[in-house]
Amino acid sequence: MTIRTAEFTSVVLNERNITAQITISIIKYIFEDNIEAITSIIEMEMEPRYQPKIIQGNFIEIKWKWINRTNEINSGTFKVDDVIYKVGRETYNLSATAYDYTNQKPDNVEIFYTGAQLVNVVGSQGAYFGLNIVYPRLGIPPAIAGFYRAQGTTVQAAMDEMNERFPREGNRIFSIRAPSRIDMLKLVGRMYGYVPNLKFGNLFFRGWGLDIADRPPVATFSPSDCLPDMEFREKTRGVFGQVLINYAVIRRNRIVDINNARVWDENTQAIANNEILPSTQEIYPNLGEAIFRGIGRLHEANNNRFSAYLEVEGHPALVAGVTINLVNFNNTRDVNPDRKKIDGKWIVIKARHRFDRRGWFTYLELWKANNVNTNFNDDGN
């Protein structure tokens, strides 16, 4: 691998350009974008020659690129969380979190929705934080709701409890709660197979299925593009072909039955020996809700069946949520059948860009793209 030279093109501190003063003092710069962390972080190590010092609460934005190239990678605006002075090494270390995370608004109060539509949940949180909402191209399902049935509770006991509460609380018994607004976004994303991610003033709400897995790849890598010690993993346990979800049959404001809906994944059920995902303790208000929840549970259980960990030369398009192609890993002279599973499209779960005096490298954590091809059946009781 030929190592090219990279450069910082812009460093802005509290809306003031400090590129010329600070770039000569940067020893190490790390930008990490993690699809499961909802937001990005940066870490920097600097020599103390730069004045004035960067302090907690400052806002910083950094751009960098390869020399003699035009495509930049932009960190977005970050708020400095912590600054540490290391005696002996005589360096300053700072960490910062993407400013989109709170936008100076509190996020420490419990929040819940009752019979709300997913589009309204995501939209209201985006509006609260002042973010532009980028929805999946295929749309998102309607209402979210779930009545939690205590472990070991019989169907009849659950119906009795629901009917006792239903006349008094109506649809409020079908509600969803989270300890904060950000946790609510993560919760509904995980439950229904979506990925919330904050970037550059946008709240992206992407689907694990067609919305991510069918995206065109931003780059292609072969073994010669990667540093040594690549790692590929296949999960052989906990891969499920189908799931059962409970839903209530409501007539005249009364729960008259609790039925099962069976959702299965035609792509994985043969591999999983048709193993059934343990049934959720949640009961949903209708068949449609049960189906959407079942699809989300299969995504959650199966989408990390194949994972990869590798490091490549820095690439400006590598951020969480994009897809890449891996090619030429299938060595025809190698009898190892596991190599044949590597080539293909992968989703970037984490991208960690490290820029120091030896060059710019990007560490990637990947999941194999898996379009869950779902079908369903109303099993009744």
Coordinates of N, CA and C in Angstrom, one line a residue, residues 197-277:
N197 N -29.2 8.6 13.1 CA -27.8 9.0 13.1 C -27.8 10.5 12.9
L198 N -27.1 11.3 13.7 CA -27.0 12.7 13.6 C -25.7 13.2 12.9
K199 N -25.9 14.0 11.8 CA -24.8 14.5 11.1 C -25.1 15.8 10.5
F200 N -24.2 16.8 10.7 CA -24.2 18.1 9.9 C -25.6 18.7 10.0
G201 N -26.3 18.7 11.1 CA -27.6 19.4 11.2 C -28.7 18.5 10.7
N202 N -28.5 17.2 10.3 CA -29.5 16.3 9.8 C -29.7 15.2 10.8
L203 N -30.9 14.7 10.9 CA -31.2 13.5 11.6 C -31.6 12.5 10.5
F204 N -30.7 11.5 10.3 CA -31.0 10.5 9.3 C -31.7 9.3 10.0
F205 N -32.8 8.8 9.4 CA -33.5 7.7 10.0 C -33.6 6.7 8.8
R206 N -32.6 5.7 8.8 CA -32.5 4.8 7.7 C -32.9 3.4 8.1
G207 N -33.4 2.7 7.1 CA -33.9 1.3 7.3 C -32.7 0.4 7.0
W208 N -32.6 -0.7 7.9 CA -31.5 -1.7 7.6 C -31.7 -2.4 6.3
G209 N -32.9 -2.5 5.8 CA -33.2 -3.3 4.7 C -32.8 -2.6 3.4
L210 N -33.8 -2.3 2.6 CA -33.5 -1.7 1.2 C -32.9 -0.3 1.3
D211 N -33.2 0.4 2.4 CA -32.7 1.8 2.5 C -31.2 1.9 2.7
I212 N -30.6 0.9 3.4 CA -29.1 0.9 3.5 C -28.5 -0.2 2.6
A213 N -29.0 -1.4 2.7 CA -28.3 -2.5 2.0 C -28.3 -2.3 0.5
D214 N -29.3 -1.6 -0.1 CA -29.4 -1.4 -1.5 C -28.7 -0.1 -2.0
R215 N -28.1 0.6 -1.0 CA -27.4 1.8 -1.4 C -26.1 1.4 -2.3
P216 N -25.8 2.2 -3.3 CA -24.6 1.9 -4.1 C -23.4 2.1 -3.3
P217 N -22.4 1.2 -3.4 CA -21.2 1.3 -2.6 C -20.4 2.6 -2.9
V218 N -19.8 3.2 -1.9 CA -19.0 4.4 -2.1 C -17.5 4.1 -2.4
A219 N -17.1 2.8 -2.2 CA -15.7 2.5 -2.5 C -15.6 1.0 -2.6
T220 N -14.5 0.5 -3.2 CA -14.2 -0.9 -3.4 C -12.8 -1.2 -2.9
F221 N -12.7 -2.3 -2.1 CA -11.4 -2.6 -1.5 C -11.1 -4.1 -1.8
S222 N -9.8 -4.4 -2.1 CA -9.3 -5.7 -2.2 C -8.3 -6.0 -1.1
P223 N -7.8 -7.2 -1.0 CA -6.8 -7.5 0.1 C -5.6 -6.5 0.0
S224 N -5.2 -6.2 -1.2 CA -4.0 -5.3 -1.3 C -4.2 -3.9 -0.8
D225 N -5.5 -3.5 -0.6 CA -5.9 -2.2 -0.1 C -5.9 -2.1 1.4
C226 N -5.8 -3.3 2.1 CA -6.0 -3.3 3.5 C -4.7 -3.6 4.2
L227 N -4.6 -3.1 5.4 CA -3.4 -3.4 6.3 C -3.5 -4.9 6.8
P228 N -2.4 -5.5 7.2 CA -2.5 -6.8 7.7 C -3.5 -6.9 8.9
D229 N -3.7 -8.2 9.3 CA -4.5 -8.5 10.5 C -6.0 -8.2 10.3
M230 N -6.5 -8.4 9.1 CA -7.9 -8.3 8.8 C -8.6 -9.4 9.5
E231 N -9.9 -9.2 9.9 CA -10.6 -10.2 10.7 C -12.0 -10.3 10.2
F232 N -12.5 -11.5 9.9 CA -13.9 -11.7 9.5 C -14.5 -12.7 10.4
R233 N -15.8 -12.4 10.8 CA -16.5 -13.3 11.7 C -17.8 -13.7 11.2
E234 N -18.2 -15.0 11.5 CA -19.6 -15.4 11.1 C -20.2 -15.9 12.4
K235 N -21.4 -15.4 12.7 CA -22.2 -15.8 13.8 C -23.0 -17.1 13.5
T236 N -22.7 -18.2 14.2 CA -23.4 -19.4 13.9 C -24.5 -19.8 14.8
R237 N -24.5 -19.0 15.9 CA -25.6 -19.2 16.9 C -26.4 -17.9 16.9
G238 N -27.7 -18.0 17.3 CA -28.5 -16.8 17.4 C -28.9 -16.2 16.0
V239 N -29.0 -17.0 15.0 CA -29.5 -16.6 13.7 C -30.9 -17.2 13.5
F240 N -31.8 -16.4 13.3 CA -33.2 -16.8 13.4 C -34.0 -16.7 12.0
G241 N -34.8 -17.7 11.8 CA -35.6 -17.7 10.5 C -36.9 -17.1 10.7
Q242 N -37.5 -17.1 11.9 CA -38.8 -16.5 12.1 C -39.0 -16.1 13.5
V243 N -40.1 -15.3 13.7 CA -40.4 -14.7 15.0 C -41.9 -14.7 15.2
L244 N -42.4 -14.9 16.4 CA -43.8 -14.8 16.7 C -44.1 -13.5 17.5
I245 N -45.1 -12.8 17.1 CA -45.4 -11.5 17.7 C -46.9 -11.6 18.1
N246 N -47.2 -11.1 19.3 CA -48.6 -11.1 19.8 C -49.3 -9.8 19.5
Y247 N -50.6 -9.9 19.1 CA -51.4 -8.7 18.9 C -52.8 -9.0 19.5
A248 N -53.5 -7.9 19.9 CA -54.8 -7.9 20.5 C -55.9 -7.8 19.5
V249 N -57.0 -8.5 19.7 CA -58.2 -8.3 18.9 C -59.2 -7.5 19.7
I250 N -59.5 -6.3 19.3 CA -60.3 -5.3 20.1 C -61.6 -5.1 19.4
R251 N -62.7 -5.3 20.2 CA -64.0 -5.1 19.6 C -64.8 -4.3 20.7
R252 N -65.4 -3.3 20.3 CA -66.3 -2.4 21.2 C -65.5 -2.1 22.5
N253 N -64.3 -1.6 22.3 CA -63.5 -1.1 23.4 C -63.2 -2.2 24.4
R254 N -63.0 -3.4 23.9 CA -62.7 -4.5 24.8 C -61.8 -5.5 24.1
I255 N -60.8 -6.0 24.8 CA -59.9 -7.0 24.2 C -60.6 -8.4 24.3
V256 N -60.9 -8.9 23.1 CA -61.6 -10.2 23.0 C -60.7 -11.4 22.8
D257 N -59.5 -11.2 22.3 CA -58.5 -12.3 22.1 C -57.1 -11.7 21.9
I258 N -56.1 -12.6 22.1 CA -54.7 -12.3 21.7 C -54.2 -13.3 20.8
N259 N -53.9 -12.9 19.6 CA -53.5 -13.8 18.5 C -52.0 -13.7 18.3
N260 N -51.4 -14.6 17.5 CA -50.0 -14.6 17.1 C -49.9 -14.3 15.6
A261 N -48.9 -13.5 15.3 CA -48.5 -13.3 13.9 C -47.1 -13.9 13.7
R262 N -46.9 -14.6 12.7 CA -45.6 -15.2 12.4 C -45.0 -14.5 11.3
V263 N -43.8 -14.0 11.5 CA -43.0 -13.3 10.5 C -41.7 -14.1 10.2
W264 N -41.4 -14.4 9.0 CA -40.2 -15.1 8.7 C -39.4 -14.5 7.6
D265 N -38.1 -14.8 7.6 CA -37.1 -14.3 6.7 C -36.7 -15.4 5.7
E266 N -37.1 -15.2 4.4 CA -36.9 -16.3 3.5 C -35.4 -16.4 3.1
N267 N -34.6 -15.4 3.4 CA -33.2 -15.5 3.1 C -32.4 -16.3 4.2
T268 N -32.9 -16.3 5.4 CA -32.1 -16.9 6.5 C -32.7 -18.1 7.1
Q269 N -34.0 -18.4 6.9 CA -34.6 -19.4 7.6 C -34.0 -20.8 7.3
A270 N -33.6 -21.1 6.1 CA -32.9 -22.3 5.8 C -31.6 -22.4 6.6
I271 N -30.8 -21.3 6.6 CA -29.5 -21.3 7.3 C -29.7 -21.5 8.8
A272 N -30.8 -20.9 9.3 CA -31.1 -20.9 10.7 C -31.8 -22.1 11.1
N273 N -32.0 -23.1 10.2 CA -32.8 -24.3 10.4 C -34.2 -23.9 11.0
N274 N -34.7 -22.7 10.4 CA -36.0 -22.2 10.8 C -36.2 -22.0 12.3
E275 N -35.1 -21.6 12.9 CA -35.1 -21.4 14.4 C -36.0 -20.2 14.7
I276 N -36.8 -20.3 15.7 CA -37.7 -19.2 16.0 C -37.1 -18.3 17.1
L277 N -37.2 -17.0 16.8 CA -36.7 -16.1 17.8 C -37.6 -16.1 19.0

